[in-house]
Coordinates of C-alpha atoms in Angstrom, one line a residue:
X1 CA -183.5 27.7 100.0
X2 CA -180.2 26.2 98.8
X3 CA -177.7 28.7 97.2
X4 CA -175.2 27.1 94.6
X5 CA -172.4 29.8 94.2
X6 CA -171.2 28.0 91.7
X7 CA -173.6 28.9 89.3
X8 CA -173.5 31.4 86.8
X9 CA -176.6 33.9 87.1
X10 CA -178.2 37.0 85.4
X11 CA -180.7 39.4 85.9
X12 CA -181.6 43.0 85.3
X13 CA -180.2 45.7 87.4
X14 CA -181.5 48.6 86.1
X15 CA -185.1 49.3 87.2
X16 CA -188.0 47.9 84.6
X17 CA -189.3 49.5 81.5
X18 CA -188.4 52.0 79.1
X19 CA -185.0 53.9 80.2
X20 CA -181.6 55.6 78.1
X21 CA -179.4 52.7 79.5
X22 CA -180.6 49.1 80.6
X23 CA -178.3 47.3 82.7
X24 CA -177.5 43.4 82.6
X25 CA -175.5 42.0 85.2
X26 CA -174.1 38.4 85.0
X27 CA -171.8 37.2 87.9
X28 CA -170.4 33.2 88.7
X29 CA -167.3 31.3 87.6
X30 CA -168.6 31.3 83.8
X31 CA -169.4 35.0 83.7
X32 CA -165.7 35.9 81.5
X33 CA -166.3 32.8 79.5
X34 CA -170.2 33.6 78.1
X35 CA -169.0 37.4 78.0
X36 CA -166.2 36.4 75.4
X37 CA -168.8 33.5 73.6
X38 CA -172.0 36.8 72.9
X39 CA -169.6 39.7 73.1
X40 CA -167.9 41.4 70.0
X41 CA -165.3 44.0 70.9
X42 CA -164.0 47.1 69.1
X43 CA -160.8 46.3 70.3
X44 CA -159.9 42.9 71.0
X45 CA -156.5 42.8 72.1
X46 CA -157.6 45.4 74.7
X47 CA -160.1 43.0 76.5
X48 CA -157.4 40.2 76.2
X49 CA -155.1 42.1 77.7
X50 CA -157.4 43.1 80.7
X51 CA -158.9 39.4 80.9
X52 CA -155.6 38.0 81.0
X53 CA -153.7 40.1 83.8
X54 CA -157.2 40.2 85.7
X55 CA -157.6 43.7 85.2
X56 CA -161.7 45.3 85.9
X57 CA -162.0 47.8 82.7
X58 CA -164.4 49.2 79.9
X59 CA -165.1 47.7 76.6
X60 CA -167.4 48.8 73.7
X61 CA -168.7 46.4 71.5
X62 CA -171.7 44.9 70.2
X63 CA -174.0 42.1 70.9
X64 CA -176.3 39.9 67.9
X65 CA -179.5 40.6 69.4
X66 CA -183.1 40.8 67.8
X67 CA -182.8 39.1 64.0
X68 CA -178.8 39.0 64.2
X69 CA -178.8 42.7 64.6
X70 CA -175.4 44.4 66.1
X71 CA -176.5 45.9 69.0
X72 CA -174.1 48.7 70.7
X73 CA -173.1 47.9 74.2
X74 CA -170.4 48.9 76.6
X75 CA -169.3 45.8 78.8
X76 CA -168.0 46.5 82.3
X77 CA -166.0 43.7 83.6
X78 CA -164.5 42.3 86.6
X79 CA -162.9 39.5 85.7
X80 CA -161.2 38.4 89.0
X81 CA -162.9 37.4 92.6
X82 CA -162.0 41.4 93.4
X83 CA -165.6 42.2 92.2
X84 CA -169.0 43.2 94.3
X85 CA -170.0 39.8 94.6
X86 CA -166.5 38.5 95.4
X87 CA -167.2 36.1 91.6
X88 CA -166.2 37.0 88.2
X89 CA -168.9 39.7 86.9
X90 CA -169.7 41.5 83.8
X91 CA -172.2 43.9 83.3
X92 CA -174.2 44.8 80.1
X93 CA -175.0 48.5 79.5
X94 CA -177.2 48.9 76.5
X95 CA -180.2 51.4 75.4
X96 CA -183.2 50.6 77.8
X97 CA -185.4 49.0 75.6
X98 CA -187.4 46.3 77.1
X99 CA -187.3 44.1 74.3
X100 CA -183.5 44.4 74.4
X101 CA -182.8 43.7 77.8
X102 CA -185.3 40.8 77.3
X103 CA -183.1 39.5 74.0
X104 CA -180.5 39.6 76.0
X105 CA -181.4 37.9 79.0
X106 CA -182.9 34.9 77.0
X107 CA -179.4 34.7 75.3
X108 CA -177.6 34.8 78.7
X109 CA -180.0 32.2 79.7
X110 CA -179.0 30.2 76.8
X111 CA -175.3 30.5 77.8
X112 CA -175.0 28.4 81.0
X113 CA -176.0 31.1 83.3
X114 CA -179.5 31.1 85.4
X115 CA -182.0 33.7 86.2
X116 CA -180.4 35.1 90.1
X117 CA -183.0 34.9 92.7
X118 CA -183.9 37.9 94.7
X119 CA -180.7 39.7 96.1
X120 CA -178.6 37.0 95.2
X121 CA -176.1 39.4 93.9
X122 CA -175.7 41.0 97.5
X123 CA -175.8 37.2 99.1
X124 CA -172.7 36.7 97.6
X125 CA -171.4 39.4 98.7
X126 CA -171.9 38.7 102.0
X127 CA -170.6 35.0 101.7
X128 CA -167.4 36.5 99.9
X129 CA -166.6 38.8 102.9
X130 CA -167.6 41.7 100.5
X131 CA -169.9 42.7 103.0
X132 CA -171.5 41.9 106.7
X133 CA -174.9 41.3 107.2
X134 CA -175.7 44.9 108.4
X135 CA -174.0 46.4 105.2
X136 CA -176.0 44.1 102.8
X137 CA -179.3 45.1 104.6
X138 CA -178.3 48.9 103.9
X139 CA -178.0 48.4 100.2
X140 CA -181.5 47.8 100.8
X141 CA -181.8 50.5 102.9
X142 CA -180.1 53.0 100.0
X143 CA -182.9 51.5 97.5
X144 CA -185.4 52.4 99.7
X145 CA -184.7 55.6 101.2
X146 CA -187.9 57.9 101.6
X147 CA -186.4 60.9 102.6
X148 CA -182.2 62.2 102.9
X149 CA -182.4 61.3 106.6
X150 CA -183.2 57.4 105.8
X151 CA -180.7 57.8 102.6
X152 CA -178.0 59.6 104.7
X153 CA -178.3 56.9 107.4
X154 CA -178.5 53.7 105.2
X155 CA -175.3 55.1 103.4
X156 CA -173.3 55.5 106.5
X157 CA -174.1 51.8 107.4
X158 CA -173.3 50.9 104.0
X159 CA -169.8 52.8 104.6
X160 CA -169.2 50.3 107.9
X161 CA -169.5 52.8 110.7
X162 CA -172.2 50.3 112.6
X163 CA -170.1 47.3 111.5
X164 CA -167.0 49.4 112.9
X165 CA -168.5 50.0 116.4
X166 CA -169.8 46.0 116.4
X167 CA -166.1 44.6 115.7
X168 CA -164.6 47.1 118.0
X169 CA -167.5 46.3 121.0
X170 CA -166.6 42.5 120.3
X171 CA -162.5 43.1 119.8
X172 CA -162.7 44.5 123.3
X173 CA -165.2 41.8 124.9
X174 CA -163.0 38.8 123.1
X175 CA -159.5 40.7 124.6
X176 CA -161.8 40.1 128.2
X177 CA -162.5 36.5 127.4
X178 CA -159.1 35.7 126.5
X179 CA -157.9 37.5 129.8
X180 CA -160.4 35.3 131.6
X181 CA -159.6 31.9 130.0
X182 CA -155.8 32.5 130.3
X183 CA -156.5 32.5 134.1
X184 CA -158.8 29.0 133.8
X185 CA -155.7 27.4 132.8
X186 CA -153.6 28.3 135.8
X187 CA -156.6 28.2 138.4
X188 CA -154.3 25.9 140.6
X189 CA -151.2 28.1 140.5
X190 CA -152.8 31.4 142.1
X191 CA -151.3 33.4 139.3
X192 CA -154.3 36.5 138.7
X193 CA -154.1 36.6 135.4
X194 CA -156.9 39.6 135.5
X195 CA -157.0 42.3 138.2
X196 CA -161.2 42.2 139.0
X197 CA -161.7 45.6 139.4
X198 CA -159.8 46.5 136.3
X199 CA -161.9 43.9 134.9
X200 CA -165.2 45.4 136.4
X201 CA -164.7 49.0 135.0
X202 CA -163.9 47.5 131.1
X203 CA -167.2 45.6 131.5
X204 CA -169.1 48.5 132.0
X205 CA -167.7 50.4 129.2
X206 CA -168.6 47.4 126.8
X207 CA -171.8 47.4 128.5
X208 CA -172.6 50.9 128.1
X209 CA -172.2 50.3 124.3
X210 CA -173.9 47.7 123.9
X211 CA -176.5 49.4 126.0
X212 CA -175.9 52.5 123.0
X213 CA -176.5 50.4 119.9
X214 CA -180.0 48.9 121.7
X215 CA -181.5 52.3 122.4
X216 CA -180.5 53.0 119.2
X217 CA -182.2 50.3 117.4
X218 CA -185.4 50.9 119.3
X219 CA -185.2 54.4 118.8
X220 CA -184.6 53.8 114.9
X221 CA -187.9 51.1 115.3
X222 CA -190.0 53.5 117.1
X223 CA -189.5 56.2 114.6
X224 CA -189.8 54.1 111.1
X225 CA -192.8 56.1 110.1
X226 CA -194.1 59.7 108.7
X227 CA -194.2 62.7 111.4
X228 CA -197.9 62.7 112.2
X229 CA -199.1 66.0 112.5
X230 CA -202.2 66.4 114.6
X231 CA -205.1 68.7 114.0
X232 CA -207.1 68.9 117.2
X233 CA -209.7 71.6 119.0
X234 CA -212.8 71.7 120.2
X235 CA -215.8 71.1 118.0
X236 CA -216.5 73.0 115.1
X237 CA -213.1 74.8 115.7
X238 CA -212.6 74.5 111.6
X239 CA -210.1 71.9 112.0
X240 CA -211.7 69.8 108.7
X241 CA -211.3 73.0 107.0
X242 CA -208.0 73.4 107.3
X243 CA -207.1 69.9 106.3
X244 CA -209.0 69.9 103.4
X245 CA -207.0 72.7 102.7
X246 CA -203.8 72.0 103.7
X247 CA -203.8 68.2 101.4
X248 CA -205.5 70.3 98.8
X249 CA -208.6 67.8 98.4
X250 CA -211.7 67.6 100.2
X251 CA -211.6 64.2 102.2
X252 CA -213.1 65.7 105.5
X253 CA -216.7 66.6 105.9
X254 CA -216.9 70.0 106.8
X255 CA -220.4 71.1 108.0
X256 CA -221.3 73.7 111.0
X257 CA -223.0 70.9 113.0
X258 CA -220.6 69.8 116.2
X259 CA -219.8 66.4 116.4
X260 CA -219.1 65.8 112.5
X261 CA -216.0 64.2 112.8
X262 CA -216.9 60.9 114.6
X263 CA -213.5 58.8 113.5
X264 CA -210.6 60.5 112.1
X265 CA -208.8 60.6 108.6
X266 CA -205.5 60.6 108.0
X267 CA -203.5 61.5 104.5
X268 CA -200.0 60.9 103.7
X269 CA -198.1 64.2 102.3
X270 CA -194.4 64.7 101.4
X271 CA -193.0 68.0 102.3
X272 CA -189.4 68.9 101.4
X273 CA -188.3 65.5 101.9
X274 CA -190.5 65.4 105.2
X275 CA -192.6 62.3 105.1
X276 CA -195.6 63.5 107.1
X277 CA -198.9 62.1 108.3
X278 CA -201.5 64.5 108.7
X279 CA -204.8 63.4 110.8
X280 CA -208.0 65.0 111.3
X281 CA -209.2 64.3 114.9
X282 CA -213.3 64.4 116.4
X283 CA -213.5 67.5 118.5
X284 CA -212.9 67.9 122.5
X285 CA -216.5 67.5 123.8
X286 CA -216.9 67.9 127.2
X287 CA -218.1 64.2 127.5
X288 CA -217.9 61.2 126.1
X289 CA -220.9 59.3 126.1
X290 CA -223.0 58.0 123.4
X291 CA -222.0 57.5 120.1
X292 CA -218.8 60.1 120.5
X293 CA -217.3 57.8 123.0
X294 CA -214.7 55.8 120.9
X295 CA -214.2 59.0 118.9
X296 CA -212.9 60.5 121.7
X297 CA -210.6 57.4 122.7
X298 CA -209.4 57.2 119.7
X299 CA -208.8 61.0 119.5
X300 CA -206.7 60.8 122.8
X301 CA -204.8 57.8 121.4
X302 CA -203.5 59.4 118.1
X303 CA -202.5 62.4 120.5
X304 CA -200.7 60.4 122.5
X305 CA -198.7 59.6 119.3
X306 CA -198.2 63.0 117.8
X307 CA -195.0 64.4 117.0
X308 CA -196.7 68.0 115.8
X309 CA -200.2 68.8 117.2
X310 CA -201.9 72.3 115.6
X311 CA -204.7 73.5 118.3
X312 CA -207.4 75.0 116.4
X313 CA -209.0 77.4 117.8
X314 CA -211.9 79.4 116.0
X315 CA -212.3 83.0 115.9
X316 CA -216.3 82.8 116.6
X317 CA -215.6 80.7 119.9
X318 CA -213.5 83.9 121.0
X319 CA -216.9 85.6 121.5
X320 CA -218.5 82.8 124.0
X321 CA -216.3 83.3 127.2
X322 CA -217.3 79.4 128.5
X323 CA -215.9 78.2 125.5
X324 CA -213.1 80.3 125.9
X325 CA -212.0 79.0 128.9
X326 CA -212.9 75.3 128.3
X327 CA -210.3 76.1 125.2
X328 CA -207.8 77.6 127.4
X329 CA -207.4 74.5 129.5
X330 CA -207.0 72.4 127.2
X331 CA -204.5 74.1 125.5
X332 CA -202.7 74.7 129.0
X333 CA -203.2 70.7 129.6
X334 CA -201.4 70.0 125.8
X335 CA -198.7 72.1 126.5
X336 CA -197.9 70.5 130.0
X337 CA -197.7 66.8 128.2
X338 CA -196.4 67.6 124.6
X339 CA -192.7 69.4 123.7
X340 CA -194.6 70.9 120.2
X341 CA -197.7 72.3 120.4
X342 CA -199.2 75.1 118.0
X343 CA -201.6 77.3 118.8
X344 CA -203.7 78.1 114.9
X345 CA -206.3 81.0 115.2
X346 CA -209.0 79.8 112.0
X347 CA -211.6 81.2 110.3
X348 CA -210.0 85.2 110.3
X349 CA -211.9 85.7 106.9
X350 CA -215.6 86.6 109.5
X351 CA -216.2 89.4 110.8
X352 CA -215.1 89.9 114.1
X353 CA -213.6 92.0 116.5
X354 CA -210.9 89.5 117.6
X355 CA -208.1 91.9 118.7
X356 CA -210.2 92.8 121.7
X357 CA -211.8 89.6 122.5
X358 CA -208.3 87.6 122.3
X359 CA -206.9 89.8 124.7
X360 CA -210.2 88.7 127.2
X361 CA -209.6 84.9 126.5
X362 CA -205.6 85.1 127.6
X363 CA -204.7 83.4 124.6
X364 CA -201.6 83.6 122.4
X365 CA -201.6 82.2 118.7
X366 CA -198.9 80.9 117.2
X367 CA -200.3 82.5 113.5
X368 CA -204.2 83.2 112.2
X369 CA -205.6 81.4 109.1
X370 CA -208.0 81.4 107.3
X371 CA -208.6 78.5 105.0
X372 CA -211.2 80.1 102.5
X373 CA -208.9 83.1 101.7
X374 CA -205.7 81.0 102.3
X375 CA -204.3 83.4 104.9
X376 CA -201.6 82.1 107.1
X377 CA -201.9 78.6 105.4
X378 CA -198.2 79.0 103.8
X379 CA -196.7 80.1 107.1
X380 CA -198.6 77.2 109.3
X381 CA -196.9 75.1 106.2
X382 CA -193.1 76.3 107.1
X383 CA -193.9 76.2 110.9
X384 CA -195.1 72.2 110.5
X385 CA -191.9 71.5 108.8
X386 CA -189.6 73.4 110.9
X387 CA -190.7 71.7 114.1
X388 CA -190.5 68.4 112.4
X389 CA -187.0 69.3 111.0
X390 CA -185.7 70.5 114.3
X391 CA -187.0 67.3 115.9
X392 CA -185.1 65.6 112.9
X393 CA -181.8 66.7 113.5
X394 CA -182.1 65.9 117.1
X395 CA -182.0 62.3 115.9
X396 CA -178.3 60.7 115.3
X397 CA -180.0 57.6 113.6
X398 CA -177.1 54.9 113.2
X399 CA -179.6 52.0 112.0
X400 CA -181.7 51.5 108.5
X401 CA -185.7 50.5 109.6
X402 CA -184.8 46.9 108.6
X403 CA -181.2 46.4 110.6
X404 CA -183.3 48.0 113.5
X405 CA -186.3 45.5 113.7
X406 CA -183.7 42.5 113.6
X407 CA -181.4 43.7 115.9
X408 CA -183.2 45.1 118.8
X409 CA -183.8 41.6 120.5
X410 CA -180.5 40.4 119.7
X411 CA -178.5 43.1 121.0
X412 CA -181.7 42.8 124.3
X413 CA -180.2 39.2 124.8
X414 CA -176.5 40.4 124.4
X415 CA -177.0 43.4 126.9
X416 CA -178.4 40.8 129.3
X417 CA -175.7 38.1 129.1
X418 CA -173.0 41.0 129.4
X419 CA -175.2 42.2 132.6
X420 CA -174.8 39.1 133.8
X421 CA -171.3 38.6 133.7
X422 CA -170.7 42.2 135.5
X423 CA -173.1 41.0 138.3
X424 CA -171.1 37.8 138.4
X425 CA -167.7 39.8 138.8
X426 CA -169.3 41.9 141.3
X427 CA -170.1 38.5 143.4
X428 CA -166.5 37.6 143.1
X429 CA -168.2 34.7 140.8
X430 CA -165.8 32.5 139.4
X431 CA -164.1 33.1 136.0
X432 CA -165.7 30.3 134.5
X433 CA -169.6 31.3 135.0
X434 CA -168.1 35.2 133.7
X435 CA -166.5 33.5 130.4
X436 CA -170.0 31.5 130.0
X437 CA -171.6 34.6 130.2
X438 CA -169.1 36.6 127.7
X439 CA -169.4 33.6 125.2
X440 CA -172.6 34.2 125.0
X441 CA -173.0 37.5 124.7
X442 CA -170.5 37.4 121.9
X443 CA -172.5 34.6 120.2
X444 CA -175.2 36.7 120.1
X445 CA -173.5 40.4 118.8
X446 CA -171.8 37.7 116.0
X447 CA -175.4 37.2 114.7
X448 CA -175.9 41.2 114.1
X449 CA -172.8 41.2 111.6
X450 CA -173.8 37.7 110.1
X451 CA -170.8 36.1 111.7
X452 CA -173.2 33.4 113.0
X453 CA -176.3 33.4 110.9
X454 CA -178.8 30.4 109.6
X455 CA -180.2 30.0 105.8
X456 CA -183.6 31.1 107.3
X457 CA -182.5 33.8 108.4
X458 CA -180.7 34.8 104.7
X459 CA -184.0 33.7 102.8
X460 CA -185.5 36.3 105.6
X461 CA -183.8 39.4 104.6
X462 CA -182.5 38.9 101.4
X463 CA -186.0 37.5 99.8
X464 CA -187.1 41.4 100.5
X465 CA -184.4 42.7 97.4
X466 CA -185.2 43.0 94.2
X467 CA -184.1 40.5 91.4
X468 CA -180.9 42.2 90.1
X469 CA -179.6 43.5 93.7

């Protein structure tokens, strides 16, 4: 859609309904002009002062809102382009009543200035140079944060340390294209204007970043979703149990019959700031035919995708040795192909001598529960989150979800054009087909930071704000 900068909008920032302060934000070239038209200062030398050097400052005043009633409000203004949105803005604070912030906005509207679109605030922004394209998607990434990884990783893109390392990878791949076009312009005088091996060697260091940020991003994509914890075992191995128990509901059917759990069921749960998905698979039958069959596939899929899988293993099973060892090898095969496995001893609460038959089966458990007397459920709790958390810190996530998704085939195509010139040089190509090559690649890492960007591609990610942002 078209977006006229040089109109005056509004909209709320603060979030919607009933709060202790509402804010009203109101940015454009007749911002200062319809704050000084509704606004009523204590002091008003002070704001005529500030306005007229172009000074940001604090006022306290009053607005005629509701029935010509002096409302109290303290105006925040920036009266120069050295604001957020790179415009004159004010902004509103008042007591969070709805029907306030709604007075207001009506008057506002009423004043030359326009209901803003959604993040039309942060659009300008970016247009004034306030911010790149990969900063404005982290102010959405700070709004949305889940978890203090996600808000820790969209507030360091926010600070500029990904636009940092993109200016400094294409600083160093336009100081190579100059060195290369230099050389075009003397081709006849057999002046070497770049020494090729030197040349080689700085190409793969801007490669290997390049090559950084793209693992990065699909690393980031990849791993935009809970932890899913796995509960798995062989049949009636009181793996429904101990979900039920551990979401505190009773979602799975829990019955002594083998083969109960024919899908799976899955339930979102926040622990500590872990976002984690925990799933109830069918049970490990020996075969797969029948109606079982695409329980078991899909059983082996979502294990395939596991970041935490708990092996249930029930104390009754410890007294059939078959079962035993069908258990063992399983948990032996899990093991081999997964980094976090644990091994969860259920129903303790029956009677049996498990001491001496664990020692027969060669098993080790990780901890024993039992779900009906809650035994071990706190501990398997801390272990859950510590393997998840240990797994979390191994991460040095650079990219918010969003930057991520729209990155990943850009930085794909710029990896591949900078490839290209390297195998070029390598040829002894000439320095023409290596400065197509660089161009290219450059065009392509100048649409990460919005250097080179399309309205689509605005409406695209800036349509996903909310009104006020």
């Amino acid at each position: 859609m078209p977006w006229d900068l040089d109109e005056t909008i509004a909209a709320l920032s603060s979030p919607p309904g009933p709060g202790a302060r509402g804010i009203v934000r109101v940015t454009g070239p007749a911002a200062v002009e319809i704050l000084t038209q509704l606004f009523t200062p204590n002091n008003q030398d002070a704001l005529d002062l500030a306005l007229d050097r172009g000074q940001a400052a604090r006022h306290v005043g009053f607005v005629r809102l509701v029935g010509d009633f002096k409302i109290p409000v303290a105006v925040f203004v920036w009266p120069t382009a050295r604001s957020y949105t790179g415009q004159p803005l004010v902004e509103f604070h008042l007591t969070g009543a709805p029907v306030l912030l709604d007075e207001l906005l009506t008057l506002l509207f009423s004043h030359r200035a326009r209901p803003a679109r959604q993040g039309e605030f942060t659009l300008r922004a970016f247009l004034a140079g306030k911010l790149d394209l990969t900063q404005a998607e982290a102010v959405l990434g700070v709004i949305h944060a889940r978890d203090d990884a996600e808000l820790n990783t969209a507030l360091s893109q926010l600070s500029g340390q990904l636009s940092g390392n993109l200016h400094a990878l294409k600083a160093s791949l336009l100081d190579h294209l100059a060195d290369l076009e230099a050389g075009l312009d003397f081709v006849e005088e057999d002046i070497d204007f770049v020494d090729r091996t030197d040349f080689i060697h700085r190409l793969e260091e801007a490669i290997a970043d390049t090559e950084l940020l793209f693992l990065q991003s699909q690393q980031q994509f990849q791993q935009d979703h809970p932890w899913r914890v796995v509960l798995a075992g062989l049949p009636n191995a009181g793996k429904s149990t101990l979900f039920n128990t551990l979401i505190g509901s009773s979602e799975a059917i829990v019955s002594p019959i083998q083969g109960t759990t024919r899908d799976y069921l899955a339930y979102q749960l926040n622990w500590r700031n872990l976002r984690l998905e925990l799933i109830d698979t069918a049970g490990w039958e020996q075969t797969s035919l029948g109606p079982m069959q695409r329980a078991q596939q899909l059983r082996e899929t979502i294990i395939s995708q596991a970041d935490v899988i708990i092996w249930c293993t029930s104390q009754p099973m410890l007294m059939d040795s078959l079962q035993s060892q069908i258990n063992l090898l399983h948990l032996e095969e899990l093991h081999h192909s997964h980094e976090s496995v644990l091994h969860c001893l259920t129903m303790t609460d029956l009677d049996y001598d498990h001491e001496f038959e664990r020692g027969h089966a060669g098993l080790h458990f990780d901890l024993m529960t039992s779900a009906h007397q809650h035994t071990g459920i706190d501990k398997l709790k801390e272990m859950i989150i510590n393997s998840c958390s240990v797994h979390q810190q191994g991460e040095h996530r650079l990219l918010v979800g969003s930057t991520a998704a729209r990155c990943r085939h850009t930085l794909s195509i710029a990896l591949e054009r900078l490839q290209s010139a390297h195998q070029l040089a390598l040829s002894n190509a000439g320095d023409e087909l290596i400065a197509t090559e660089l161009r290219s690649g450059l065009e392509e890492l100048g649409k990460l930071t919005g250097e080179i960007y399309t309205d689509d591609l605005l409406d695209q990610i800036f349509s996903k704000f909310c009104i006020g942002k």
